[in-house]
PDB file of C-alpha atoms in Angstrom:
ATOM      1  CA  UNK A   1       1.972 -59.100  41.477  1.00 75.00           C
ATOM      2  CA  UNK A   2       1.908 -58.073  38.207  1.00 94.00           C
ATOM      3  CA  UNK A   3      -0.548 -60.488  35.349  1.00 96.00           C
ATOM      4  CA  UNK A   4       2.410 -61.813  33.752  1.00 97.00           C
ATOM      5  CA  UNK A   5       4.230 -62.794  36.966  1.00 97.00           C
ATOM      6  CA  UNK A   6       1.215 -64.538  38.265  1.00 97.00           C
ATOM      7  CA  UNK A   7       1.407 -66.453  34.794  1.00 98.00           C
ATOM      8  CA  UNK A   8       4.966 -67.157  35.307  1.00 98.00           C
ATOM      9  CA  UNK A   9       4.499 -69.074  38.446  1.00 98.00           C
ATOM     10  CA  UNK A  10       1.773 -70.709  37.652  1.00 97.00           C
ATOM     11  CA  UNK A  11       2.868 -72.102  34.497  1.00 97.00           C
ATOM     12  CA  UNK A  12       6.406 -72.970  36.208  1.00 98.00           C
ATOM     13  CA  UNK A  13       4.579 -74.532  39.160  1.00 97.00           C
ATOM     14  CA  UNK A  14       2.625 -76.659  36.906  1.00 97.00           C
ATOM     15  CA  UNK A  15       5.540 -77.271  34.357  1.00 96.00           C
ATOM     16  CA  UNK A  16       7.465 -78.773  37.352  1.00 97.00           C
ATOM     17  CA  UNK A  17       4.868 -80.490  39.129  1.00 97.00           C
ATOM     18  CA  UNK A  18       3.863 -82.333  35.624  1.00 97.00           C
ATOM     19  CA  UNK A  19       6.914 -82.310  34.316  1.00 96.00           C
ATOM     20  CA  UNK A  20       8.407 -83.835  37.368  1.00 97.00           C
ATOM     21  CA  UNK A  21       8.903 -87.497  35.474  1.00 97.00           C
ATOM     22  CA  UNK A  22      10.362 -85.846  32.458  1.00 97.00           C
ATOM     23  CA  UNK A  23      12.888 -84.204  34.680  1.00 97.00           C
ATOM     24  CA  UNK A  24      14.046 -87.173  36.702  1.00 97.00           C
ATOM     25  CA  UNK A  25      14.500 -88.957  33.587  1.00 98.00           C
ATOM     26  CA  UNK A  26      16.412 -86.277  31.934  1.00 98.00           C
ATOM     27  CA  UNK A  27      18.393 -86.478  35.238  1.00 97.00           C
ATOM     28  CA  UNK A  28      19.121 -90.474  35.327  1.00 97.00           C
ATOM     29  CA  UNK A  29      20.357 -90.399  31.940  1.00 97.00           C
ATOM     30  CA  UNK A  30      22.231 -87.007  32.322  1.00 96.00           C
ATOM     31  CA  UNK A  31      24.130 -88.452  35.027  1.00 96.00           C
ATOM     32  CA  UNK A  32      25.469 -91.080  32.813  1.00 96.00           C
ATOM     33  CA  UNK A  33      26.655 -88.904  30.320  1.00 95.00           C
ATOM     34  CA  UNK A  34      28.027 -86.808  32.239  1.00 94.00           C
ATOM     35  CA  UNK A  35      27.831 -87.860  35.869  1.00 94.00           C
ATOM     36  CA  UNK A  36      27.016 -84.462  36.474  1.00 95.00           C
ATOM     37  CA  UNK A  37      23.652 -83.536  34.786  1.00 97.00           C
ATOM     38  CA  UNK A  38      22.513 -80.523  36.429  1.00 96.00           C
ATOM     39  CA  UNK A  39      24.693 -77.631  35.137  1.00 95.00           C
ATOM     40  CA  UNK A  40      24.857 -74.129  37.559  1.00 96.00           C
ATOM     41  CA  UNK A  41      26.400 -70.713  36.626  1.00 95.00           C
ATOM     42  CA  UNK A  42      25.812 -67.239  37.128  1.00 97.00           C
ATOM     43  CA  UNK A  43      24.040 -64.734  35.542  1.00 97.00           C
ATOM     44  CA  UNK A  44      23.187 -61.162  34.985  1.00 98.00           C
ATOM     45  CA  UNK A  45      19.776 -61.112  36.663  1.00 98.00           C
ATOM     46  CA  UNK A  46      17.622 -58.095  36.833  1.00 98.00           C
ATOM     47  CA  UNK A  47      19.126 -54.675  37.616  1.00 97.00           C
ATOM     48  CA  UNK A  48      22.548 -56.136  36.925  1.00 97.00           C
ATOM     49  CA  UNK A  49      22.217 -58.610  40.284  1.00 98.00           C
ATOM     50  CA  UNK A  50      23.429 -61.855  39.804  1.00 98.00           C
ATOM     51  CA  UNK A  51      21.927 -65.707  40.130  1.00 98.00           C
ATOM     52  CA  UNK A  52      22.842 -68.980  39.377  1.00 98.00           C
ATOM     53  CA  UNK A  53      20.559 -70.427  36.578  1.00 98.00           C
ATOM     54  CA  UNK A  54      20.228 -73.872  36.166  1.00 98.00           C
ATOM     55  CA  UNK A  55      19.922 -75.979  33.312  1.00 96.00           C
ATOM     56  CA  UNK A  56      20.425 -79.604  32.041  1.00 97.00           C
ATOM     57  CA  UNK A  57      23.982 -79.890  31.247  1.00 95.00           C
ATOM     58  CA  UNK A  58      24.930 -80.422  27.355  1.00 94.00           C
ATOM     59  CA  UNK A  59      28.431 -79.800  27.647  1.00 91.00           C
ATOM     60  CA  UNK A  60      31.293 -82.000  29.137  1.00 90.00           C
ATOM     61  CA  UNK A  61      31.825 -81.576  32.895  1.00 89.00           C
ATOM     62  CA  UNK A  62      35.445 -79.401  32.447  1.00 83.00           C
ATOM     63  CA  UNK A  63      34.268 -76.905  29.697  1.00 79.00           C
ATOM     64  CA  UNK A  64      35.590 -73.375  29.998  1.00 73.00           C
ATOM     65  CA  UNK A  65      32.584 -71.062  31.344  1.00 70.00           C
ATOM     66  CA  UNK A  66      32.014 -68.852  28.121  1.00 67.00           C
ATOM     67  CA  UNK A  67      28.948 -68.105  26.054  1.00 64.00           C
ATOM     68  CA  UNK A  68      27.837 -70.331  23.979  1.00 63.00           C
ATOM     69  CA  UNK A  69      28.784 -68.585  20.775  1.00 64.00           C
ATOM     70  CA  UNK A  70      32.055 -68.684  21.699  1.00 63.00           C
ATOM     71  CA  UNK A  71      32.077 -72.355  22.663  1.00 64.00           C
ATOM     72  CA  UNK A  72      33.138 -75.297  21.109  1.00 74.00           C
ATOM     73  CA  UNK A  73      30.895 -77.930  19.439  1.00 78.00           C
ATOM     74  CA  UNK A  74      33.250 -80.681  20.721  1.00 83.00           C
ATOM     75  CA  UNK A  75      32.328 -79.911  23.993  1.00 86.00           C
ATOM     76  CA  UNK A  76      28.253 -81.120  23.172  1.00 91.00           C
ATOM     77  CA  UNK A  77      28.111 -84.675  24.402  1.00 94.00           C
ATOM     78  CA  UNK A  78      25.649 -86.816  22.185  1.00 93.00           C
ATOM     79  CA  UNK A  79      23.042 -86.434  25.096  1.00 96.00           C
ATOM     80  CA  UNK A  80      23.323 -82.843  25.289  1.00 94.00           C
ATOM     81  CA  UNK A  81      22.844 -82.465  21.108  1.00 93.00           C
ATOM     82  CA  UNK A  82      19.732 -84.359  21.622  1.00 95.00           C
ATOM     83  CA  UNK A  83      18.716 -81.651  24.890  1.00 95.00           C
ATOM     84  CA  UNK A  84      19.523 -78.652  22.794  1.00 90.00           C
ATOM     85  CA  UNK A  85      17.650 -79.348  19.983  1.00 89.00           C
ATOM     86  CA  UNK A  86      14.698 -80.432  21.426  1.00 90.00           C
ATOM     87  CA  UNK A  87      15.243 -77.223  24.026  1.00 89.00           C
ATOM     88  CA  UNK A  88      14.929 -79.627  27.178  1.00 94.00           C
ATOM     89  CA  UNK A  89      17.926 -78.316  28.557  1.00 94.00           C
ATOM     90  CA  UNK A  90      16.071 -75.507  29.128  1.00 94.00           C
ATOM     91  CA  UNK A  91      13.400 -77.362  31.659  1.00 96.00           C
ATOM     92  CA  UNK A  92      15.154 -76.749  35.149  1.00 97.00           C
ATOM     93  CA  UNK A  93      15.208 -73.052  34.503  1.00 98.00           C
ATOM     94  CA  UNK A  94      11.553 -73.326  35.327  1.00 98.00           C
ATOM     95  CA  UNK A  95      12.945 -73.705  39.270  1.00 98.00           C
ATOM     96  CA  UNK A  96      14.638 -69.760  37.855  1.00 98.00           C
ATOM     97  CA  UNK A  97      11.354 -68.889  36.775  1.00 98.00           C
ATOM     98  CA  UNK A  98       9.293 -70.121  40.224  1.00 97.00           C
ATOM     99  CA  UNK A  99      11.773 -68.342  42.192  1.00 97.00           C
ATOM    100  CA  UNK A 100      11.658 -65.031  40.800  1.00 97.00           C
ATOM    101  CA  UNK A 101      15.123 -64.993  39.040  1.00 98.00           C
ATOM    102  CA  UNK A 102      13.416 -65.274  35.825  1.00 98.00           C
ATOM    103  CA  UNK A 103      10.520 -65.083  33.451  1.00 98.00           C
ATOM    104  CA  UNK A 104       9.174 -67.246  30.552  1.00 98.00           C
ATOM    105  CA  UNK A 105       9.358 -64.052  28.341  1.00 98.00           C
ATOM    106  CA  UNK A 106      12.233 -62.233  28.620  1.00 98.00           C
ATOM    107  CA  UNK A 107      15.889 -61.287  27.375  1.00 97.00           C
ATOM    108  CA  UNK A 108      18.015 -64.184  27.760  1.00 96.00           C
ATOM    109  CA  UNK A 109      20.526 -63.566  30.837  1.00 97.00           C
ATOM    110  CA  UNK A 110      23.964 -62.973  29.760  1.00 96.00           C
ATOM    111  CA  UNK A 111      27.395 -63.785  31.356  1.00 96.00           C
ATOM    112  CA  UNK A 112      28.981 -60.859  33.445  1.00 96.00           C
ATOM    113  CA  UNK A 113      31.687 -61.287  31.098  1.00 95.00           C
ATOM    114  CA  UNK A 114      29.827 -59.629  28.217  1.00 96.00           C
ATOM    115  CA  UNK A 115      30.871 -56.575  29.067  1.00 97.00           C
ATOM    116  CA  UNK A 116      29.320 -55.029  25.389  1.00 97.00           C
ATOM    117  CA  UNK A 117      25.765 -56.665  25.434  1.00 97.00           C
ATOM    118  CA  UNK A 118      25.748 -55.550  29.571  1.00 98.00           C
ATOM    119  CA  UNK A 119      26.579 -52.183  28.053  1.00 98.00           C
ATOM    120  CA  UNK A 120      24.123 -52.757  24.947  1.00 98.00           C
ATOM    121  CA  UNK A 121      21.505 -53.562  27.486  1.00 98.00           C
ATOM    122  CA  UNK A 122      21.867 -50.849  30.235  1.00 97.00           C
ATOM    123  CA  UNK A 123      21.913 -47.672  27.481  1.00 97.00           C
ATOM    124  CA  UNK A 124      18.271 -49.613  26.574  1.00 98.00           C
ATOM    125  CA  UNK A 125      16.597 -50.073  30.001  1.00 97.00           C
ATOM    126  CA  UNK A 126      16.919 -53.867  29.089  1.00 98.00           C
ATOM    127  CA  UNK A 127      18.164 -54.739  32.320  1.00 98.00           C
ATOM    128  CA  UNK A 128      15.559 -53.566  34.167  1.00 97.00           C
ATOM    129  CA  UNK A 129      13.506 -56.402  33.813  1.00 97.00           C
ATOM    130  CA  UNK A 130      13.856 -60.303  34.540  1.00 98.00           C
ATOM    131  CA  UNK A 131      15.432 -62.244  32.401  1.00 98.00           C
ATOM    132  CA  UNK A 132      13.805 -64.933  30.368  1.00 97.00           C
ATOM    133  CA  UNK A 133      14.140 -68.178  28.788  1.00 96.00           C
ATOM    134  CA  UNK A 134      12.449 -67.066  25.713  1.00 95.00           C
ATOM    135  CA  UNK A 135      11.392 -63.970  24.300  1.00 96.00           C
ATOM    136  CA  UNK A 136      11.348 -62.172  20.542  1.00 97.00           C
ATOM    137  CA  UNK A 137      15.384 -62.722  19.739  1.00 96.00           C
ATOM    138  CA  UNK A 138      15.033 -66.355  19.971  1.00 93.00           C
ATOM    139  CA  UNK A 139      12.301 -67.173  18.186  1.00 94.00           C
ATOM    140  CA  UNK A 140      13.482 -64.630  15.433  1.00 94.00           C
ATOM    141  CA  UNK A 141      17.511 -66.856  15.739  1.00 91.00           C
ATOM    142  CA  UNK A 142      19.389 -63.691  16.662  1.00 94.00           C
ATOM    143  CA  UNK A 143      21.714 -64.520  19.446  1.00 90.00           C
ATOM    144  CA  UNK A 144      24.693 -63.680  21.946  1.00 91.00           C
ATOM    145  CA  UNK A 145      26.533 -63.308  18.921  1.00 90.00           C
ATOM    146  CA  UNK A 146      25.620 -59.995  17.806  1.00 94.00           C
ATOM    147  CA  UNK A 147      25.004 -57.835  21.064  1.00 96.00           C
ATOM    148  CA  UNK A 148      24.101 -54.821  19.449  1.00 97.00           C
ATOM    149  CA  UNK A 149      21.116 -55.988  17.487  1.00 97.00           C
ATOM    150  CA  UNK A 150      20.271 -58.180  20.414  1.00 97.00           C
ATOM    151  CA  UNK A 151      20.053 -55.558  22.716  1.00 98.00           C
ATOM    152  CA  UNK A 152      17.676 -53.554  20.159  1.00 98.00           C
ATOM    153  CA  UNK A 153      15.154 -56.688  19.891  1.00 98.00           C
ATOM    154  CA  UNK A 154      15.023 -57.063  23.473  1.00 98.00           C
ATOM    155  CA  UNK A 155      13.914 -53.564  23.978  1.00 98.00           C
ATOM    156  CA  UNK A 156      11.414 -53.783  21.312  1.00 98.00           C
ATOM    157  CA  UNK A 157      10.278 -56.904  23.003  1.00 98.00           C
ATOM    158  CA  UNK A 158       9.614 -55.306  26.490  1.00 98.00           C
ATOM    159  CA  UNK A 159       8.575 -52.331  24.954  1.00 97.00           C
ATOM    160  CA  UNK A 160       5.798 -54.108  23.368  1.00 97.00           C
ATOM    161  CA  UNK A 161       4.988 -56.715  25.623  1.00 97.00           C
ATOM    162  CA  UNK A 162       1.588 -57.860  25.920  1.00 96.00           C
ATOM    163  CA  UNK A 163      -0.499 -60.872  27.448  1.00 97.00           C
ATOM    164  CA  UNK A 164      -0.859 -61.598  24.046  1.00 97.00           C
ATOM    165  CA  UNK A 165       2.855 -60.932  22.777  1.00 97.00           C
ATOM    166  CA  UNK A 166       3.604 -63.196  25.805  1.00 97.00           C
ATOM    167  CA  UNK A 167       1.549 -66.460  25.103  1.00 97.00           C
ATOM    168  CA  UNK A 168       2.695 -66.041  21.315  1.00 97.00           C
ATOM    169  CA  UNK A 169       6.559 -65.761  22.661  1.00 96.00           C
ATOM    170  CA  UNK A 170       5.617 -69.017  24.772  1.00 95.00           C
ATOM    171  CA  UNK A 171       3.865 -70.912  21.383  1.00 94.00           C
ATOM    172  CA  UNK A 172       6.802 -70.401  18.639  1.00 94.00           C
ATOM    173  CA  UNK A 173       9.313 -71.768  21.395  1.00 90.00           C
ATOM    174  CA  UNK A 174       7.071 -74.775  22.610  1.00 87.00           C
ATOM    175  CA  UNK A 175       6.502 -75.616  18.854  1.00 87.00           C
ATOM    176  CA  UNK A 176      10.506 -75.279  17.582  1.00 81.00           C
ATOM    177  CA  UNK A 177      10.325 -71.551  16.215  1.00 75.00           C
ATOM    178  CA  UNK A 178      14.350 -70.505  16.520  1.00 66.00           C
ATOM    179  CA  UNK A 179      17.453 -72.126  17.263  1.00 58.00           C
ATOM    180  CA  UNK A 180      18.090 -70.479  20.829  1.00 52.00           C
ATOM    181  CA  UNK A 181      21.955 -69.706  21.388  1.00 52.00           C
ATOM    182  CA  UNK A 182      24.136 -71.420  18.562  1.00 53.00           C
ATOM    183  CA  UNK A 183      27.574 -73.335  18.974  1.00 56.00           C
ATOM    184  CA  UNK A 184      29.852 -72.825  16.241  1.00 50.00           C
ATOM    185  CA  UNK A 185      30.040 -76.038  13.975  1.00 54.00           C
ATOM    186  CA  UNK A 186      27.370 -78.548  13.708  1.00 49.00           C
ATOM    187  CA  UNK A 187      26.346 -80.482  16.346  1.00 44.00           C
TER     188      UNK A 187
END
C-alpha cells in the first residue's frame, strides 16, 4: 500500500467515524428536502471501470443524470445550495474513498457520457489513477466545463504529486479554495 493510500483510509476512516453526527444530521434534514438524501450514480473509476459514488443529494429527486455544467440551477433545492457551498455534499464520498473507489487527491470522476474529457483523459494517462474528490483543477475553479484544459491540469497534478502537494490539495479545499463543479446561473 502505497503512503498516500494509507493516508486515504485513514483520514476517511476517521472523517467517518468523527464525522458520523454530521452525517446523520445532514441525512435527517436531507430526507426532508428531498425524501431522498443520499444521491448514487456511476462513474468513470480508475482504468475506465465504473462505480457508483455517493454523495449528499442537492438536486431534486427526478433531475436528468448529466454533469453538472450542463445542469440546471432550478434543480438545487435550498438545502442542497447550502451543501454545495459549504462542499458537504461531498462528505459520503469518504465511504468512495475507504473503499478504494477513490482518493482525497485526485481527478474528479467524470460521467461515461463525456465521451471528450474520457478521451482528454486516456491520451494523458489520467485514467490510470483513482479518482478524487479534490485535487489541483478544483482548487484552481477549472471544471467539467472545459475538458481539454481539465485533462491537462489533472496530468500535471499526478505528475507532480507529492505528500506535500497532497496535504496542500487537502488544505485549500477544507478552507473554501475553488468553487468545485459549477451550475449555470446562480444558486
Amino acid at each position: 500500500m502505497s503512503l498516500l493510500r494509507m493516508f486515504d483510509v485513514l483520514f476517511a476512516l476517521v472523517g467517518l467515524v468523527v464525522g458520523l453526527p454530521l452525517l446523520a444530521l445532514l441525512t435527517v434534514v436531507g430526507w426532508f428536502d428531498t425524501g431522498a438524501p443520499i444521491f448514487r450514480q456511476e462513474r468513470v473509476g480508475q482504468d475506465r471501470k465504473p462505480f457508483t459514488l455517493v454523495k449528499f443529494r442537492t438536486m431534486k429527486v427526478n433531475t436528468v443524470s448529466v454533469a453538472s455544467h450542463l445542469a440546471s440551477a432550478d434543480a438545487i433545492t435550498g438545502f442542497g445550495r447550502f451543501l454545495r457551498r459549504t462542499k458537504l455534499d461531498e462528505l459520503p464520498q469518504l465511504w468512495n474513498v475507504l473503499r478504494g473507489d477513490m482518493s482525497l487527491v485526485g481527478p474528479r470522476p467524470c460521467l461515461f457520457s463525456q465521451e471528450e474529457l474520457i478521451f482528454e483523459r486516456d491520451v494523458r494517462g489520467v485514467l490510470v489513477a483513482r479518482p478524487g474528490i479534490t485535487g489541483l483543477a478544483q482548487i484552481n475553479d477549472i471544471d467539467m466545463s472545459t475538458p481539454v484544459l481539465l485533462a491537462e491540469t489533472d496530468q500535471k497534478m499526478l505528475q507532480n504529486l507529492t505528500v506535500l502537494a497532497y496535504f496542500k490539495y487537502i488544505f485549500f479545499t477544507v478552507t473554501g479554495k475553488g468553487a468545485g463543479d459549477r451550475i449555470p446561473g446562480k444558486y
